Amino acid sequence: MASHIIGERSRGISVGSVFGRSANVIKDNPLATLGTSFALIALPSLLLGQIGLGAAVFQNVQLGQYALAGVYGIIVGLLWLIASGALVQATVAHDEGRAANPREMLRVGVLRCLPLFAVYVLLLLGIWVGTIFLVVPGIMLAVMWSVALPAIVAERSGVFGAFGRSRALTKGARWHVFGILLLAFVIYLLASIAIGVGSVAGYGSLGVLTGGGQVRMPLPTQPSFVVQLLQSIVTTVVLTWFTTVGASLFIELRDWKDGPDADRLADIFA
């Protein structure tokens, strides 16, 4: 058993193992993962767009009034943090061989929302400061602290403990982590561009069919509900995948460094 663990650890982590784990989390828990993301991220934006809040925020910003945009950003940001914590919990449950429980996911997401916010702000500040002193230090910090967010949800290690845990887990595998994160970011970026292009094309097509496809647009025009719904569904899938990739990276690094829980228990009772 011990030699098996050593052999597994020597392999390190790979793109296939991280992406495969992420795909399996979503495949085995589609309602809990995609449903939670849609309910917390896509649905509120969709509903707020239908009542014209998105257009109102845009117009206020154009006029130099930022209060409404600030409130809107806080609401969307908090919901995103809750969804992120919930998806990390779903990944942890999958690693433990359990089905993801939406109620448990939401409870963990709400409870870890403020610590997640603190880690996220400090992470961005650290990367920003590192980027000021050339780009390389910022990239190094981003890689070193890349699993701080999942760590504070999965292990409740505290804000500063999460950074230390991430630094310890990524040590010895940071080039691999950099490659995985870079590939995930490129996929996410390309998907986001495709969503934007598809939304514009879809809006134009539906506008022609409904007689609303005018070339002149003096003000930002609200896309149709069908286009917004399709965009929300695709965005939900992309964001869920991207978030579970980060959580899966944490699990893979933890298993590589510490060994899976089952193997550790087997060694104890061997």
mmCIF file of C-alpha atoms in Angstrom:
data_model
loop_
_atom_site.group_PDB
_atom_site.id
_atom_site.type_symbol
_atom_site.label_atom_id
_atom_site.label_comp_id
_atom_site.label_asym_id
_atom_site.label_seq_id
_atom_site.Cartn_x
_atom_site.Cartn_y
_atom_site.Cartn_z
ATOM 1 C CA MET A 1 0.000 0.000 0.000
ATOM 2 C CA ALA A 2 2.749 2.439 0.923
ATOM 3 C CA SER A 3 4.609 1.735 -2.348
ATOM 4 C CA HIS A 4 1.363 2.259 -4.237
ATOM 5 C CA ILE A 5 0.903 5.680 -2.638
ATOM 6 C CA ILE A 6 4.502 6.655 -3.371
ATOM 7 C CA GLY A 7 4.008 5.617 -6.976
ATOM 8 C CA GLU A 8 0.820 7.646 -7.243
ATOM 9 C CA ARG A 9 2.418 10.719 -5.690
ATOM 10 C CA SER A 10 5.438 10.558 -7.972
ATOM 11 C CA ARG A 11 3.169 11.065 -10.968
ATOM 12 C CA GLY A 12 2.124 14.489 -9.740
ATOM 13 C CA ILE A 13 -0.897 16.137 -11.278
ATOM 14 C CA SER A 14 -1.987 16.456 -14.890
ATOM 15 C CA VAL A 15 -4.445 18.331 -17.059
ATOM 16 C CA GLY A 16 -6.368 15.119 -17.664
ATOM 17 C CA SER A 17 -6.788 14.310 -13.979
ATOM 18 C CA VAL A 18 -7.963 17.820 -13.063
ATOM 19 C CA PHE A 19 -10.270 18.309 -16.051
ATOM 20 C CA GLY A 20 -11.537 14.737 -15.734
ATOM 21 C CA ARG A 21 -12.395 15.178 -12.059
ATOM 22 C CA SER A 22 -14.195 18.440 -12.828
ATOM 23 C CA ALA A 23 -16.229 16.805 -15.600
ATOM 24 C CA ASN A 24 -17.125 13.879 -13.335
ATOM 25 C CA VAL A 25 -18.315 16.196 -10.562
ATOM 26 C CA ILE A 26 -20.726 17.874 -12.966
ATOM 27 C CA LYS A 27 -21.740 14.630 -14.699
ATOM 28 C CA ASP A 28 -22.505 12.840 -11.431
ATOM 29 C CA ASN A 29 -24.283 15.855 -9.887
ATOM 30 C CA PRO A 30 -25.833 17.826 -12.763
ATOM 31 C CA LEU A 31 -28.785 19.200 -10.828
ATOM 32 C CA ALA A 32 -26.777 20.142 -7.739
ATOM 33 C CA THR A 33 -23.941 21.814 -9.658
ATOM 34 C CA LEU A 34 -25.542 23.329 -12.752
ATOM 35 C CA GLY A 35 -28.830 23.989 -10.948
ATOM 36 C CA THR A 36 -27.124 25.836 -8.106
ATOM 37 C CA SER A 37 -25.031 27.919 -10.500
ATOM 38 C CA PHE A 38 -28.054 28.807 -12.596
ATOM 39 C CA ALA A 39 -30.154 29.722 -9.550
ATOM 40 C CA LEU A 40 -27.484 31.894 -7.936
ATOM 41 C CA ILE A 41 -25.705 33.442 -10.924
ATOM 42 C CA ALA A 42 -27.665 33.243 -14.156
ATOM 43 C CA LEU A 43 -31.268 33.499 -12.932
ATOM 44 C CA PRO A 44 -30.853 36.715 -10.876
ATOM 45 C CA SER A 45 -29.101 38.440 -13.792
ATOM 46 C CA LEU A 46 -31.783 37.184 -16.156
ATOM 47 C CA LEU A 47 -34.621 38.454 -13.961
ATOM 48 C CA LEU A 48 -32.922 41.780 -13.252
ATOM 49 C CA GLY A 49 -32.379 42.207 -16.978
ATOM 50 C CA GLN A 50 -36.063 41.607 -17.652
ATOM 51 C CA ILE A 51 -37.113 44.405 -15.313
ATOM 52 C CA GLY A 52 -34.634 46.740 -16.971
ATOM 53 C CA LEU A 53 -32.171 47.049 -14.104
ATOM 54 C CA GLY A 54 -29.195 46.231 -16.318
ATOM 55 C CA ALA A 55 -30.061 49.057 -18.715
ATOM 56 C CA ALA A 56 -30.662 51.405 -15.773
ATOM 57 C CA VAL A 57 -27.227 50.595 -14.326
ATOM 58 C CA PHE A 58 -25.592 51.243 -17.690
ATOM 59 C CA GLN A 59 -27.366 54.579 -18.110
ATOM 60 C CA ASN A 60 -26.467 55.680 -14.573
ATOM 61 C CA VAL A 61 -22.809 54.879 -15.165
ATOM 62 C CA GLN A 62 -22.936 56.873 -18.402
ATOM 63 C CA LEU A 63 -24.266 59.799 -16.382
ATOM 64 C CA GLY A 64 -21.572 59.429 -13.734
ATOM 65 C CA GLN A 65 -23.921 57.969 -11.100
ATOM 66 C CA TYR A 66 -22.399 54.846 -9.593
ATOM 67 C CA ALA A 67 -24.578 54.085 -6.540
ATOM 68 C CA LEU A 68 -26.943 51.735 -8.373
ATOM 69 C CA ALA A 69 -24.019 50.035 -10.124
ATOM 70 C CA GLY A 70 -22.335 49.524 -6.740
ATOM 71 C CA VAL A 71 -25.412 47.910 -5.194
ATOM 72 C CA TYR A 72 -25.868 45.744 -8.269
ATOM 73 C CA GLY A 73 -22.208 44.682 -8.162
ATOM 74 C CA ILE A 74 -22.390 43.800 -4.448
ATOM 75 C CA ILE A 75 -25.476 41.625 -4.945
ATOM 76 C CA VAL A 76 -24.018 39.826 -7.957
ATOM 77 C CA GLY A 77 -20.656 39.401 -6.216
ATOM 78 C CA LEU A 78 -22.158 37.901 -3.052
ATOM 79 C CA LEU A 79 -24.244 35.453 -5.069
ATOM 80 C CA TRP A 80 -21.150 34.482 -7.058
ATOM 81 C CA LEU A 81 -19.183 33.851 -3.849
ATOM 82 C CA ILE A 82 -21.984 31.710 -2.420
ATOM 83 C CA ALA A 83 -22.147 29.725 -5.673
ATOM 84 C CA SER A 84 -18.358 29.279 -5.672
ATOM 85 C CA GLY A 85 -18.374 27.931 -2.109
ATOM 86 C CA ALA A 86 -21.264 25.635 -2.960
ATOM 87 C CA LEU A 87 -19.455 24.204 -5.997
ATOM 88 C CA VAL A 88 -16.294 23.613 -3.972
ATOM 89 C CA GLN A 89 -18.399 21.713 -1.439
ATOM 90 C CA ALA A 90 -19.903 19.627 -4.256
ATOM 91 C CA THR A 91 -16.380 18.746 -5.435
ATOM 92 C CA VAL A 92 -15.364 17.786 -1.894
ATOM 93 C CA ALA A 93 -18.461 15.606 -1.512
ATOM 94 C CA HIS A 94 -17.680 13.890 -4.821
ATOM 95 C CA ASP A 95 -14.133 13.211 -3.637
ATOM 96 C CA GLU A 96 -15.576 11.612 -0.490
ATOM 97 C CA GLY A 97 -17.787 9.343 -2.590
ATOM 98 C CA ARG A 98 -21.000 11.170 -1.684
ATOM 99 C CA ALA A 99 -23.646 12.753 -3.850
ATOM 100 C CA ALA A 100 -23.668 16.537 -3.659
ATOM 101 C CA ASN A 101 -26.517 17.802 -1.481
ATOM 102 C CA PRO A 102 -27.860 21.196 -2.641
ATOM 103 C CA ARG A 103 -28.917 22.127 0.888
ATOM 104 C CA GLU A 104 -25.453 21.327 2.254
ATOM 105 C CA MET A 105 -23.844 23.171 -0.649
ATOM 106 C CA LEU A 106 -25.872 26.332 -0.033
ATOM 107 C CA ARG A 107 -25.261 26.183 3.709
ATOM 108 C CA VAL A 108 -21.500 25.943 3.205
ATOM 109 C CA GLY A 109 -21.590 28.640 0.524
ATOM 110 C CA VAL A 110 -23.408 31.078 2.815
ATOM 111 C CA LEU A 111 -21.218 30.305 5.835
ATOM 112 C CA ARG A 112 -17.967 30.672 3.864
ATOM 113 C CA CYS A 113 -19.083 33.685 1.851
ATOM 114 C CA LEU A 114 -17.305 36.352 3.931
ATOM 115 C CA PRO A 115 -14.039 34.382 4.327
ATOM 116 C CA LEU A 116 -14.117 33.772 0.577
ATOM 117 C CA PHE A 117 -14.551 37.489 0.016
ATOM 118 C CA ALA A 118 -11.572 38.286 2.265
ATOM 119 C CA VAL A 119 -9.350 35.744 0.513
ATOM 120 C CA TYR A 120 -10.475 36.957 -2.905
ATOM 121 C CA VAL A 121 -9.711 40.604 -2.109
ATOM 122 C CA LEU A 122 -6.294 39.810 -0.616
ATOM 123 C CA LEU A 123 -5.528 37.532 -3.558
ATOM 124 C CA LEU A 124 -6.316 40.259 -6.085
ATOM 125 C CA LEU A 125 -4.349 42.843 -4.113
ATOM 126 C CA GLY A 126 -1.322 40.554 -3.865
ATOM 127 C CA ILE A 127 -1.378 39.754 -7.576
ATOM 128 C CA TRP A 128 -1.863 43.443 -8.427
ATOM 129 C CA VAL A 129 1.090 44.504 -6.276
ATOM 130 C CA GLY A 130 3.203 41.710 -7.765
ATOM 131 C CA THR A 131 2.252 42.772 -11.272
ATOM 132 C CA ILE A 132 3.375 46.346 -10.578
ATOM 133 C CA PHE A 133 6.918 45.020 -10.089
ATOM 134 C CA LEU A 134 6.894 43.469 -13.576
ATOM 135 C CA VAL A 135 4.440 40.775 -14.656
ATOM 136 C CA VAL A 136 6.350 37.700 -13.496
ATOM 137 C CA PRO A 137 5.933 38.216 -9.706
ATOM 138 C CA GLY A 138 2.191 38.620 -10.195
ATOM 139 C CA ILE A 139 1.992 35.360 -12.136
ATOM 140 C CA MET A 140 4.087 33.581 -9.506
ATOM 141 C CA LEU A 141 1.774 34.751 -6.720
ATOM 142 C CA ALA A 142 -1.303 33.804 -8.744
ATOM 143 C CA VAL A 143 0.024 30.263 -9.177
ATOM 144 C CA MET A 144 1.233 29.952 -5.578
ATOM 145 C CA TRP A 145 -2.129 31.082 -4.168
ATOM 146 C CA SER A 146 -4.260 29.447 -6.867
ATOM 147 C CA VAL A 147 -6.060 27.044 -4.511
ATOM 148 C CA ALA A 148 -6.510 29.409 -1.549
ATOM 149 C CA LEU A 149 -10.214 29.852 -2.336
ATOM 150 C CA PRO A 150 -11.021 26.109 -2.383
ATOM 151 C CA ALA A 151 -8.835 25.604 0.707
ATOM 152 C CA ILE A 152 -10.834 27.976 2.874
ATOM 153 C CA VAL A 153 -14.059 26.166 1.946
ATOM 154 C CA ALA A 154 -12.817 22.583 2.091
ATOM 155 C CA GLU A 155 -10.596 22.837 5.157
ATOM 156 C CA ARG A 156 -11.831 26.008 6.929
ATOM 157 C CA SER A 157 -8.222 26.974 7.471
ATOM 158 C CA GLY A 158 -8.857 30.677 8.018
ATOM 159 C CA VAL A 159 -8.038 33.534 5.688
ATOM 160 C CA PHE A 160 -4.247 33.582 6.131
ATOM 161 C CA GLY A 161 -4.124 29.832 6.667
ATOM 162 C CA ALA A 162 -5.688 29.350 3.232
ATOM 163 C CA PHE A 163 -2.788 31.189 1.602
ATOM 164 C CA GLY A 164 -0.274 29.096 3.517
ATOM 165 C CA ARG A 165 -2.083 25.898 2.614
ATOM 166 C CA SER A 166 -2.143 26.854 -1.062
ATOM 167 C CA ARG A 167 1.563 27.700 -0.995
ATOM 168 C CA ALA A 168 2.360 24.312 0.544
ATOM 169 C CA LEU A 169 0.165 22.333 -1.851
ATOM 170 C CA THR A 170 1.468 23.981 -5.025
ATOM 171 C CA LYS A 171 5.125 23.682 -4.021
ATOM 172 C CA GLY A 172 6.913 21.317 -6.385
ATOM 173 C CA ALA A 173 4.109 21.407 -8.972
ATOM 174 C CA ARG A 174 3.796 25.079 -9.863
ATOM 175 C CA TRP A 175 4.758 24.672 -13.510
ATOM 176 C CA HIS A 176 2.041 22.028 -13.829
ATOM 177 C CA VAL A 177 -0.411 24.285 -11.997
ATOM 178 C CA PHE A 178 0.503 27.194 -14.266
ATOM 179 C CA GLY A 179 -0.106 25.115 -17.388
ATOM 180 C CA ILE A 180 -3.448 23.799 -16.117
ATOM 181 C CA LEU A 181 -4.663 27.251 -15.097
ATOM 182 C CA LEU A 182 -3.483 28.803 -18.362
ATOM 183 C CA LEU A 183 -5.300 26.184 -20.433
ATOM 184 C CA ALA A 184 -8.460 26.517 -18.321
ATOM 185 C CA PHE A 185 -8.345 30.299 -18.661
ATOM 186 C CA VAL A 186 -7.898 30.116 -22.445
ATOM 187 C CA ILE A 187 -10.869 27.732 -22.725
ATOM 188 C CA TYR A 188 -12.930 30.000 -20.480
ATOM 189 C CA LEU A 189 -11.935 33.077 -22.502
ATOM 190 C CA LEU A 190 -12.756 31.444 -25.834
ATOM 191 C CA ALA A 191 -16.087 30.225 -24.480
ATOM 192 C CA SER A 192 -16.901 33.710 -23.194
ATOM 193 C CA ILE A 193 -16.074 35.224 -26.595
ATOM 194 C CA ALA A 194 -18.227 32.591 -28.299
ATOM 195 C CA ILE A 195 -21.099 33.394 -25.934
ATOM 196 C CA GLY A 196 -20.801 37.103 -26.714
ATOM 197 C CA VAL A 197 -20.609 36.576 -30.474
ATOM 198 C CA GLY A 198 -23.433 34.049 -30.366
ATOM 199 C CA SER A 199 -25.609 36.430 -28.364
ATOM 200 C CA VAL A 200 -25.096 39.269 -30.856
ATOM 201 C CA ALA A 201 -25.710 36.965 -33.820
ATOM 202 C CA GLY A 202 -28.716 35.379 -32.144
ATOM 203 C CA TYR A 203 -30.185 38.734 -31.277
ATOM 204 C CA GLY A 204 -29.762 39.933 -34.836
ATOM 205 C CA SER A 205 -31.354 36.772 -36.252
ATOM 206 C CA LEU A 206 -34.303 36.892 -33.873
ATOM 207 C CA GLY A 207 -34.631 40.603 -34.480
ATOM 208 C CA VAL A 208 -34.969 40.038 -38.231
ATOM 209 C CA LEU A 209 -37.541 37.295 -37.689
ATOM 210 C CA THR A 210 -39.597 39.469 -35.332
ATOM 211 C CA GLY A 211 -39.170 42.670 -37.296
ATOM 212 C CA GLY A 212 -36.950 44.253 -34.655
ATOM 213 C CA GLY A 213 -33.597 43.823 -36.372
ATOM 214 C CA GLN A 214 -32.935 47.485 -37.008
ATOM 215 C CA VAL A 215 -29.424 48.501 -37.972
ATOM 216 C CA ARG A 216 -29.669 51.820 -36.134
ATOM 217 C CA MET A 217 -29.333 51.447 -32.353
ATOM 218 C CA PRO A 218 -29.092 54.826 -30.635
ATOM 219 C CA LEU A 219 -29.088 53.221 -27.202
ATOM 220 C CA PRO A 220 -27.983 49.768 -25.946
ATOM 221 C CA THR A 221 -30.856 47.495 -26.929
ATOM 222 C CA GLN A 222 -32.149 44.769 -24.645
ATOM 223 C CA PRO A 223 -31.732 41.327 -26.247
ATOM 224 C CA SER A 224 -34.801 39.118 -26.440
ATOM 225 C CA PHE A 225 -35.659 36.836 -23.533
ATOM 226 C CA VAL A 226 -34.869 33.728 -25.599
ATOM 227 C CA VAL A 227 -31.370 35.004 -26.399
ATOM 228 C CA GLN A 228 -30.761 35.949 -22.756
ATOM 229 C CA LEU A 229 -31.991 32.556 -21.568
ATOM 230 C CA LEU A 230 -29.730 30.655 -23.961
ATOM 231 C CA GLN A 231 -26.819 32.877 -23.003
ATOM 232 C CA SER A 232 -27.532 32.255 -19.300
ATOM 233 C CA ILE A 233 -27.593 28.483 -19.784
ATOM 234 C CA VAL A 234 -24.279 28.423 -21.652
ATOM 235 C CA THR A 235 -22.725 30.840 -19.149
ATOM 236 C CA THR A 236 -23.878 28.589 -16.294
ATOM 237 C CA VAL A 237 -22.144 25.573 -17.818
ATOM 238 C CA VAL A 238 -18.905 27.494 -18.458
ATOM 239 C CA LEU A 239 -18.742 29.083 -14.993
ATOM 240 C CA THR A 240 -19.605 25.805 -13.274
ATOM 241 C CA TRP A 241 -16.868 23.995 -15.176
ATOM 242 C CA PHE A 242 -14.301 26.721 -14.510
ATOM 243 C CA THR A 243 -15.081 26.810 -10.771
ATOM 244 C CA THR A 244 -14.998 23.037 -10.379
ATOM 245 C CA VAL A 245 -11.657 22.979 -12.221
ATOM 246 C CA GLY A 246 -10.203 25.145 -9.450
ATOM 247 C CA ALA A 247 -11.731 22.935 -6.770
ATOM 248 C CA SER A 248 -10.545 19.795 -8.576
ATOM 249 C CA LEU A 249 -7.039 21.208 -8.776
ATOM 250 C CA PHE A 250 -7.085 21.638 -5.000
ATOM 251 C CA ILE A 251 -8.273 18.040 -4.484
ATOM 252 C CA GLU A 252 -5.644 16.666 -6.871
ATOM 253 C CA LEU A 253 -2.874 18.620 -5.146
ATOM 254 C CA ARG A 254 -4.074 17.554 -1.716
ATOM 255 C CA ASP A 255 -4.210 13.896 -2.750
ATOM 256 C CA TRP A 256 -0.757 14.201 -4.326
ATOM 257 C CA LYS A 257 0.775 15.773 -1.226
ATOM 258 C CA ASP A 258 -1.184 14.120 1.585
ATOM 259 C CA GLY A 259 -2.576 11.000 -0.067
ATOM 260 C CA PRO A 260 -6.300 10.180 -0.418
ATOM 261 C CA ASP A 261 -8.192 9.742 2.855
ATOM 262 C CA ALA A 262 -8.894 6.084 2.155
ATOM 263 C CA ASP A 263 -5.228 5.291 1.599
ATOM 264 C CA ARG A 264 -4.190 7.155 4.741
ATOM 265 C CA LEU A 265 -6.647 5.162 6.831
ATOM 266 C CA ALA A 266 -5.521 1.928 5.203
ATOM 267 C CA ASP A 267 -1.935 2.692 6.135
ATOM 268 C CA ILE A 268 -2.933 3.356 9.722
ATOM 269 C CA PHE A 269 -4.690 0.017 10.112
ATOM 270 C CA ALA A 270 -2.278 -1.978 7.953
#
